[in-house]
Amino acid sequence: MIPSRKNKIKSMIRVDHAGEFGAQRIYDGQLAVFRQIKKKKNIAKKISYMAEQEKEHLDFFNRKMHSQKIRPTAFMPLWNVLGYALGVGTALMSEKHAMLCTYAVEDAIDDHYAKQIDELNDKSDEGELKKRIYKFREDEIEHRDTAINFKATEARGFNSLSKVINKGTKLAIWISERI
């Protein structure tokens, strides 16, 4: 069965809401670690900045979910725990690993948002949604570039760990679109 256009848009909003929530939880976990270490104030400040942008994205999707009466993905409790654990785990490994996480997630989100932008029309509510997703995608690309500047690619095991996180992000997208 082919979903209606209205259901397709609801699915987009649901998955983007889940993704922004997950990103917020990853940063929450990383900040819980880095704020405890005096020598890590620089990375904590940068992560706080990125987390604020993610909060702006999440707030937008929260409003959309509420105004359009869209139910969240049934997997929100899992994304809550997994996101936070991924944030804490990568931060405990090192600054580079925390940024590797950002790089891998944002790389998947860049592709995801690009596909949504291509699917959305420039008319009515879709035009507004497309414009916001375009802006959010620019923020995500900035986060990925920040991760590169913080030497994410130098993290031990970069290739394998970034692939696992990237594939996990894509799986979470696939699940959240459907359930």
PDB file of N, CA, C and O in Angstrom, residues 27-28 30-38 40-41 43-45 47-49 51-52:
ATOM      1  N   TYR A  27      24.225  14.362  22.950  1.00  0.00           N
ATOM      2  CA  TYR A  27      24.956  15.506  23.496  1.00  0.00           C
ATOM      3  C   TYR A  27      24.799  15.606  25.008  1.00  0.00           C
ATOM      4  O   TYR A  27      25.737  15.975  25.711  1.00  0.00           O
ATOM      5  N   ASP A  28      23.616  15.264  25.520  1.00  0.00           N
ATOM      6  CA  ASP A  28      23.433  15.249  26.976  1.00  0.00           C
ATOM      7  C   ASP A  28      24.424  14.286  27.638  1.00  0.00           C
ATOM      8  O   ASP A  28      25.021  14.605  28.668  1.00  0.00           O
ATOM      9  N   GLN A  30      27.328  13.201  26.402  1.00  0.00           N
ATOM     10  CA  GLN A  30      28.698  13.701  26.267  1.00  0.00           C
ATOM     11  C   GLN A  30      28.966  14.835  27.250  1.00  0.00           C
ATOM     12  O   GLN A  30      30.027  14.885  27.878  1.00  0.00           O
ATOM     13  N   LEU A  31      28.006  15.715  27.400  1.00  0.00           N
ATOM     14  CA  LEU A  31      28.190  16.838  28.322  1.00  0.00           C
ATOM     15  C   LEU A  31      28.246  16.373  29.777  1.00  0.00           C
ATOM     16  O   LEU A  31      28.962  16.970  30.582  1.00  0.00           O
ATOM     17  N   ALA A  32      27.521  15.318  30.099  1.00  0.00           N
ATOM     18  CA  ALA A  32      27.579  14.776  31.466  1.00  0.00           C
ATOM     19  C   ALA A  32      29.000  14.347  31.815  1.00  0.00           C
ATOM     20  O   ALA A  32      29.428  14.475  32.965  1.00  0.00           O
ATOM     21  N   VAL A  33      29.740  13.885  30.822  1.00  0.00           N
ATOM     22  CA  VAL A  33      31.130  13.477  31.041  1.00  0.00           C
ATOM     23  C   VAL A  33      32.055  14.692  31.006  1.00  0.00           C
ATOM     24  O   VAL A  33      32.814  14.937  31.948  1.00  0.00           O
ATOM     25  N   PHE A  34      32.006  15.465  29.941  1.00  0.00           N
ATOM     26  CA  PHE A  34      32.983  16.539  29.740  1.00  0.00           C
ATOM     27  C   PHE A  34      32.842  17.702  30.722  1.00  0.00           C
ATOM     28  O   PHE A  34      33.821  18.361  31.019  1.00  0.00           O
ATOM     29  N   ARG A  35      31.660  17.956  31.214  1.00  0.00           N
ATOM     30  CA  ARG A  35      31.496  19.042  32.190  1.00  0.00           C
ATOM     31  C   ARG A  35      32.124  18.711  33.538  1.00  0.00           C
ATOM     32  O   ARG A  35      32.333  19.594  34.360  1.00  0.00           O
ATOM     33  N   GLN A  36      32.433  17.447  33.767  1.00  0.00           N
ATOM     34  CA  GLN A  36      33.047  17.026  35.025  1.00  0.00           C
ATOM     35  C   GLN A  36      34.577  17.160  35.013  1.00  0.00           C
ATOM     36  O   GLN A  36      35.217  17.047  36.041  1.00  0.00           O
ATOM     37  N   ILE A  37      35.128  17.412  33.835  1.00  0.00           N
ATOM     38  CA  ILE A  37      36.587  17.427  33.682  1.00  0.00           C
ATOM     39  C   ILE A  37      37.022  18.841  33.303  1.00  0.00           C
ATOM     40  O   ILE A  37      36.688  19.331  32.218  1.00  0.00           O
ATOM     41  N   LYS A  38      37.778  19.491  34.175  1.00  0.00           N
ATOM     42  CA  LYS A  38      38.177  20.883  33.945  1.00  0.00           C
ATOM     43  C   LYS A  38      38.911  21.073  32.626  1.00  0.00           C
ATOM     44  O   LYS A  38      38.723  22.065  31.947  1.00  0.00           O
ATOM     45  N   LYS A  40      38.414  19.752  29.928  1.00  0.00           N
ATOM     46  CA  LYS A  40      37.533  19.487  28.784  1.00  0.00           C
ATOM     47  C   LYS A  40      36.521  20.611  28.555  1.00  0.00           C
ATOM     48  O   LYS A  40      35.540  20.438  27.849  1.00  0.00           O
ATOM     49  N   LYS A  41      36.770  21.769  29.100  1.00  0.00           N
ATOM     50  CA  LYS A  41      35.820  22.884  28.978  1.00  0.00           C
ATOM     51  C   LYS A  41      35.650  23.342  27.532  1.00  0.00           C
ATOM     52  O   LYS A  41      34.554  23.724  27.127  1.00  0.00           O
ATOM     53  N   ILE A  43      35.817  21.548  24.673  1.00  0.00           N
ATOM     54  CA  ILE A  43      34.917  20.657  23.930  1.00  0.00           C
ATOM     55  C   ILE A  43      33.504  20.724  24.501  1.00  0.00           C
ATOM     56  O   ILE A  43      32.523  20.669  23.757  1.00  0.00           O
ATOM     57  N   ALA A  44      33.371  20.891  25.816  1.00  0.00           N
ATOM     58  CA  ALA A  44      32.039  21.016  26.419  1.00  0.00           C
ATOM     59  C   ALA A  44      31.323  22.249  25.868  1.00  0.00           C
ATOM     60  O   ALA A  44      30.123  22.208  25.586  1.00  0.00           O
ATOM     61  N   LYS A  45      32.073  23.329  25.702  1.00  0.00           N
ATOM     62  CA  LYS A  45      31.492  24.555  25.157  1.00  0.00           C
ATOM     63  C   LYS A  45      31.023  24.334  23.717  1.00  0.00           C
ATOM     64  O   LYS A  45      29.928  24.759  23.338  1.00  0.00           O
ATOM     65  N   ILE A  47      30.237  21.433  22.262  1.00  0.00           N
ATOM     66  CA  ILE A  47      29.101  20.503  22.268  1.00  0.00           C
ATOM     67  C   ILE A  47      27.843  21.219  22.748  1.00  0.00           C
ATOM     68  O   ILE A  47      26.751  20.995  22.193  1.00  0.00           O
ATOM     69  N   SER A  48      27.978  22.092  23.732  1.00  0.00           N
ATOM     70  CA  SER A  48      26.819  22.859  24.210  1.00  0.00           C
ATOM     71  C   SER A  48      26.229  23.711  23.089  1.00  0.00           C
ATOM     72  O   SER A  48      25.006  23.816  22.959  1.00  0.00           O
ATOM     73  N   TYR A  49      27.093  24.298  22.287  1.00  0.00           N
ATOM     74  CA  TYR A  49      26.631  25.100  21.151  1.00  0.00           C
ATOM     75  C   TYR A  49      25.850  24.238  20.160  1.00  0.00           C
ATOM     76  O   TYR A  49      24.761  24.606  19.707  1.00  0.00           O
ATOM     77  N   ALA A  51      24.413  21.389  20.786  1.00  0.00           N
ATOM     78  CA  ALA A  51      23.206  20.913  21.465  1.00  0.00           C
ATOM     79  C   ALA A  51      22.110  21.974  21.436  1.00  0.00           C
ATOM     80  O   ALA A  51      20.920  21.643  21.302  1.00  0.00           O
ATOM     81  N   GLU A  52      22.485  23.238  21.558  1.00  0.00           N
ATOM     82  CA  GLU A  52      21.493  24.321  21.473  1.00  0.00           C
ATOM     83  C   GLU A  52      20.846  24.365  20.096  1.00  0.00           C
ATOM     84  O   GLU A  52      19.644  24.606  19.981  1.00  0.00           O
TER      85      GLU A  52
END
